[in-house]
């Protein structure tokens, strides 16, 4: 994995890809599928996301105060859906789905070797957790896999239906 | 526009499309381009979004406590970028870009006739506005244009570069 400047993180998350979120607590890593996230600030990059208190990852995220957001390409679609349909409560999902945990630099949660980007995050604001399960995260380190060129991402439309990135269009804009 | 059941709203926003946000204050409507939004709850549908205090729409949103999220198809890409590059401070953007305001049912902000979906929203939580410009909105009425079949949406990757929805894949999933 190659380091990505933090100022470019928004270009990965702003398009709304389905992501994986890894946590580690009591020496046990877990992974969940997540589509409810948004950018909040460019730099330092802040990201808000919803992790339901019904998710097994919720307690690990709250206790460890850190996580990794890993971005899969469309090639991982079947794995992404499978991860979303079982719980870490009774399954070691990383092992079961053949994902390669890679040690991060600043957080204990693992990067995922098969994902084209991995963002190490620390919790920045928990004020909306109790009411809405909204966590605000700060991305403290970002990595991309230079071997995965022009990855196509997944955009979930409900019950396993996804739009895959299609053509790219480039229009002149002064705004980031 | 045809009414859409509120329980289906997440299927429009979860994929992360670029949207337009309209407001109305002091009898004046405005529109901005927005990519920083996420679903928060299925039903009643809650949506979080970031509207910067630097945006002209910020004051109108905060004062009126309501807005419309309008979802453009990729055919409106040039308009979407143009809206994002000028301010409502000195421009009547709806008129300038030839957008058709349609009266909503529950909020004063206009629907946009050219968009394939329009979501009437009221502010539900402002606790993270002061620190992060995060508004939590409740969608109170949703509309789709039945004449626009299978619209392709835009996913912004920075400075006017967009991924347009490509192929659709359908995998078996028990989860919404």
CSV table of N, CA, C and O in Angstrom, one decimal, chain B residues 115-175:
chain,number,residue,atom,x,y,z
B,115,UNK,N,-35.4,17.4,-12.2
B,115,UNK,CA,-34.8,16.3,-11.5
B,115,UNK,C,-35.7,15.1,-11.4
B,115,UNK,O,-36.9,15.2,-11.4
B,116,UNK,N,-35.1,13.9,-11.4
B,116,UNK,CA,-36.0,12.7,-11.4
B,116,UNK,C,-36.6,12.3,-10.1
B,116,UNK,O,-37.5,11.5,-10.0
B,117,UNK,N,-36.0,12.9,-9.0
B,117,UNK,CA,-36.6,12.7,-7.7
B,117,UNK,C,-36.5,14.0,-6.9
B,117,UNK,O,-35.5,14.7,-7.0
B,118,UNK,N,-37.4,14.2,-6.0
B,118,UNK,CA,-37.4,15.4,-5.1
B,118,UNK,C,-37.9,15.0,-3.7
B,118,UNK,O,-38.9,14.3,-3.6
B,119,UNK,N,-37.1,15.4,-2.7
B,119,UNK,CA,-37.4,15.0,-1.3
B,119,UNK,C,-37.6,16.2,-0.5
B,119,UNK,O,-36.7,17.0,-0.3
B,120,UNK,N,-38.9,16.4,0.0
B,120,UNK,CA,-39.2,17.5,0.9
B,120,UNK,C,-38.7,17.2,2.3
B,120,UNK,O,-39.0,16.1,2.8
B,121,UNK,N,-37.9,18.1,2.9
B,121,UNK,CA,-37.2,17.8,4.1
B,121,UNK,C,-37.4,18.9,5.2
B,121,UNK,O,-37.5,20.1,4.8
B,122,UNK,N,-37.5,18.4,6.4
B,122,UNK,CA,-37.5,19.4,7.6
B,122,UNK,C,-36.3,19.1,8.5
B,122,UNK,O,-36.0,17.9,8.6
B,123,UNK,N,-35.7,20.1,9.1
B,123,UNK,CA,-34.6,19.8,10.0
B,123,UNK,C,-35.0,19.1,11.2
B,123,UNK,O,-36.0,19.4,11.8
B,124,UNK,N,-34.3,18.0,11.5
B,124,UNK,CA,-34.6,17.2,12.7
B,124,UNK,C,-33.6,17.3,13.8
B,124,UNK,O,-34.0,17.1,15.0
B,125,UNK,N,-32.4,17.7,13.5
B,125,UNK,CA,-31.4,17.8,14.6
B,125,UNK,C,-30.3,18.8,14.1
B,125,UNK,O,-29.8,18.7,13.0
B,126,UNK,N,-30.0,19.8,15.0
B,126,UNK,CA,-29.0,20.8,14.6
B,126,UNK,C,-27.8,20.8,15.6
B,126,UNK,O,-27.0,21.7,15.6
B,127,UNK,N,-27.7,19.7,16.4
B,127,UNK,CA,-26.6,19.7,17.4
B,127,UNK,C,-25.2,19.8,16.9
B,127,UNK,O,-24.3,20.2,17.5
B,128,UNK,N,-25.0,19.3,15.6
B,128,UNK,CA,-23.7,19.3,15.1
B,128,UNK,C,-23.5,20.4,14.0
B,128,UNK,O,-22.5,20.4,13.3
B,129,UNK,N,-24.4,21.4,14.0
B,129,UNK,CA,-24.3,22.5,13.0
B,129,UNK,C,-23.1,23.4,13.4
B,129,UNK,O,-22.3,23.8,12.6
B,130,UNK,N,-23.1,23.8,14.6
B,130,UNK,CA,-22.1,24.8,15.1
B,130,UNK,C,-20.7,24.3,14.8
B,130,UNK,O,-19.8,25.0,14.3
B,131,UNK,N,-20.4,23.1,15.2
B,131,UNK,CA,-19.1,22.5,15.1
B,131,UNK,C,-18.7,22.0,13.7
B,131,UNK,O,-17.6,22.2,13.2
B,132,UNK,N,-19.7,21.3,13.0
B,132,UNK,CA,-19.3,20.6,11.8
B,132,UNK,C,-20.2,20.9,10.6
B,132,UNK,O,-20.1,20.3,9.5
B,133,UNK,N,-21.2,21.9,10.8
B,133,UNK,CA,-22.1,22.2,9.6
B,133,UNK,C,-22.9,21.0,9.2
B,133,UNK,O,-23.4,20.9,8.1
B,134,UNK,N,-23.1,20.0,10.1
B,134,UNK,CA,-23.9,18.8,9.8
B,134,UNK,C,-25.4,19.1,10.3
B,134,UNK,O,-25.7,19.3,11.4
B,135,UNK,N,-26.3,19.0,9.3
B,135,UNK,CA,-27.7,19.0,9.6
B,135,UNK,C,-28.3,17.6,9.4
B,135,UNK,O,-28.0,16.9,8.5
B,136,UNK,N,-29.2,17.2,10.4
B,136,UNK,CA,-29.9,16.0,10.2
B,136,UNK,C,-31.3,16.4,9.8
B,136,UNK,O,-32.0,17.2,10.4
B,137,UNK,N,-31.7,15.9,8.6
B,137,UNK,CA,-33.0,16.2,8.0
B,137,UNK,C,-34.0,15.0,8.1
B,137,UNK,O,-33.5,13.9,8.0
B,138,UNK,N,-35.3,15.3,8.2
B,138,UNK,CA,-36.3,14.2,8.0
B,138,UNK,C,-37.0,14.4,6.7
B,138,UNK,O,-37.4,15.5,6.4
B,139,UNK,N,-37.0,13.4,5.9
B,139,UNK,CA,-37.7,13.5,4.6
B,139,UNK,C,-39.2,13.3,4.9
B,139,UNK,O,-39.6,12.2,5.5
B,140,UNK,N,-40.0,14.3,4.6
B,140,UNK,CA,-41.4,14.2,5.0
B,140,UNK,C,-42.4,13.9,3.8
B,140,UNK,O,-43.5,13.5,3.9
B,141,UNK,N,-41.8,14.1,2.6
B,141,UNK,CA,-42.6,13.8,1.4
B,141,UNK,C,-41.6,13.5,0.2
B,141,UNK,O,-40.6,14.2,0.1
B,142,UNK,N,-41.8,12.5,-0.6
B,142,UNK,CA,-40.9,12.1,-1.6
B,142,UNK,C,-41.6,12.0,-2.9
B,142,UNK,O,-42.7,11.4,-3.0
B,143,UNK,N,-41.0,12.4,-4.0
B,143,UNK,CA,-41.6,12.4,-5.3
B,143,UNK,C,-40.6,11.9,-6.4
B,143,UNK,O,-39.4,12.2,-6.3
B,144,UNK,N,-41.1,11.2,-7.4
B,144,UNK,CA,-40.3,10.8,-8.5
B,144,UNK,C,-41.0,11.1,-9.8
B,144,UNK,O,-42.2,11.2,-9.8
B,145,UNK,N,-40.2,11.3,-10.8
B,145,UNK,CA,-40.8,11.6,-12.1
B,145,UNK,C,-40.9,10.3,-12.9
B,145,UNK,O,-39.9,9.8,-13.4
B,146,UNK,N,-42.1,9.8,-13.1
B,146,UNK,CA,-42.3,8.5,-13.8
B,146,UNK,C,-41.8,8.5,-15.3
B,146,UNK,O,-41.6,7.5,-15.8
B,147,UNK,N,-41.7,9.7,-15.8
B,147,UNK,CA,-41.2,9.8,-17.2
B,147,UNK,C,-39.7,9.6,-17.4
B,147,UNK,O,-39.2,9.3,-18.4
B,148,UNK,N,-39.0,9.7,-16.3
B,148,UNK,CA,-37.5,9.5,-16.3
B,148,UNK,C,-37.3,8.1,-15.9
B,148,UNK,O,-37.2,7.8,-14.7
B,149,UNK,N,-37.1,7.2,-16.9
B,149,UNK,CA,-36.9,5.7,-16.6
B,149,UNK,C,-35.4,5.5,-16.4
B,149,UNK,O,-34.5,5.9,-17.1
B,150,UNK,N,-35.0,4.7,-15.4
B,150,UNK,CA,-33.7,4.2,-15.1
B,150,UNK,C,-32.6,5.4,-15.2
B,150,UNK,O,-31.7,5.3,-16.0
B,151,UNK,N,-32.8,6.4,-14.5
B,151,UNK,CA,-31.9,7.5,-14.5
B,151,UNK,C,-30.5,7.1,-14.1
B,151,UNK,O,-30.4,6.4,-13.1
B,152,UNK,N,-29.5,7.6,-14.7
B,152,UNK,CA,-28.1,7.4,-14.3
B,152,UNK,C,-27.7,8.6,-13.4
B,152,UNK,O,-27.9,9.8,-13.8
B,153,UNK,N,-27.1,8.3,-12.3
B,153,UNK,CA,-26.7,9.4,-11.4
B,153,UNK,C,-25.2,9.7,-11.5
B,153,UNK,O,-24.4,8.9,-12.1
B,154,UNK,N,-24.8,10.8,-10.9
B,154,UNK,CA,-23.4,11.3,-10.9
B,154,UNK,C,-22.8,11.1,-9.5
B,154,UNK,O,-23.4,11.4,-8.5
B,155,UNK,N,-21.5,10.7,-9.6
B,155,UNK,CA,-20.7,10.5,-8.3
B,155,UNK,C,-19.5,11.3,-8.4
B,155,UNK,O,-18.6,11.0,-9.2
B,156,UNK,N,-19.4,12.4,-7.6
B,156,UNK,CA,-18.3,13.4,-7.8
B,156,UNK,C,-17.0,12.9,-7.2
B,156,UNK,O,-16.9,12.4,-6.1
B,157,UNK,N,-15.9,13.0,-8.0
B,157,UNK,CA,-14.6,12.6,-7.6
B,157,UNK,C,-13.6,13.8,-7.5
B,157,UNK,O,-12.4,13.6,-7.3
B,158,UNK,N,-14.2,15.0,-7.5
B,158,UNK,CA,-13.3,16.2,-7.3
B,158,UNK,C,-13.1,17.0,-8.6
B,158,UNK,O,-12.9,16.5,-9.7
B,159,UNK,N,-13.3,18.3,-8.5
B,159,UNK,CA,-13.0,19.3,-9.6
B,159,UNK,C,-13.7,18.9,-10.9
B,159,UNK,O,-13.1,19.0,-12.0
B,160,UNK,N,-15.0,18.6,-10.8
B,160,UNK,CA,-15.8,18.4,-12.0
B,160,UNK,C,-15.6,17.0,-12.7
B,160,UNK,O,-16.1,16.8,-13.8
B,161,UNK,N,-14.9,16.1,-12.0
B,161,UNK,CA,-14.8,14.7,-12.5
B,161,UNK,C,-15.8,13.9,-11.8
B,161,UNK,O,-16.0,13.9,-10.6
B,162,UNK,N,-16.6,13.1,-12.7
B,162,UNK,CA,-17.7,12.3,-12.1
B,162,UNK,C,-17.6,10.9,-12.7
B,162,UNK,O,-17.3,10.7,-13.9
B,163,UNK,N,-18.0,9.9,-11.9
B,163,UNK,CA,-18.3,8.6,-12.4
B,163,UNK,C,-19.8,8.6,-12.6
B,163,UNK,O,-20.6,9.0,-11.7
B,164,UNK,N,-20.2,8.2,-13.7
B,164,UNK,CA,-21.6,8.0,-14.0
B,164,UNK,C,-22.0,6.6,-13.8
B,164,UNK,O,-21.2,5.7,-14.0
B,165,UNK,N,-23.2,6.4,-13.3
B,165,UNK,CA,-23.7,5.0,-13.0
B,165,UNK,C,-23.5,4.2,-14.3
B,165,UNK,O,-23.9,4.6,-15.4
B,166,UNK,N,-22.9,3.0,-14.1
B,166,UNK,CA,-22.7,2.1,-15.2
B,166,UNK,C,-23.6,0.9,-15.1
B,166,UNK,O,-24.7,1.0,-14.8
B,167,UNK,N,-23.0,-0.3,-15.3
B,167,UNK,CA,-23.8,-1.5,-15.2
B,167,UNK,C,-24.4,-1.7,-13.9
B,167,UNK,O,-23.9,-1.3,-12.8
B,168,UNK,N,-25.6,-2.4,-13.8
B,168,UNK,CA,-26.2,-2.7,-12.6
B,168,UNK,C,-25.9,-4.2,-12.3
B,168,UNK,O,-26.0,-5.0,-13.2
B,169,UNK,N,-25.6,-4.5,-11.0
B,169,UNK,CA,-25.5,-5.9,-10.7
B,169,UNK,C,-26.4,-6.2,-9.5
B,169,UNK,O,-26.7,-5.4,-8.7
B,170,UNK,N,-27.0,-7.4,-9.6
B,170,UNK,CA,-28.0,-7.8,-8.6
B,170,UNK,C,-27.5,-9.1,-7.9
B,170,UNK,O,-27.3,-10.1,-8.5
B,171,UNK,N,-27.2,-9.1,-6.6
B,171,UNK,CA,-26.8,-10.2,-5.8
B,171,UNK,C,-27.9,-10.5,-4.8
B,171,UNK,O,-28.6,-9.6,-4.3
B,172,UNK,N,-27.9,-11.7,-4.4
B,172,UNK,CA,-28.9,-12.1,-3.4
B,172,UNK,C,-28.5,-11.5,-2.0
B,172,UNK,O,-27.4,-11.8,-1.5
B,173,UNK,N,-29.4,-10.8,-1.4
B,173,UNK,CA,-29.1,-10.2,-0.1
B,173,UNK,C,-30.4,-10.1,0.8
B,173,UNK,O,-31.4,-9.7,0.3
B,174,UNK,N,-30.3,-10.5,2.0
B,174,UNK,CA,-31.5,-10.4,2.9
B,174,UNK,C,-31.6,-9.0,3.5
B,174,UNK,O,-32.6,-8.7,4.1
B,175,UNK,N,-30.5,-8.2,3.3
B,175,UNK,CA,-30.5,-6.9,4.0
B,175,UNK,C,-30.9,-5.8,3.1
B,175,UNK,O,-30.5,-5.8,1.9
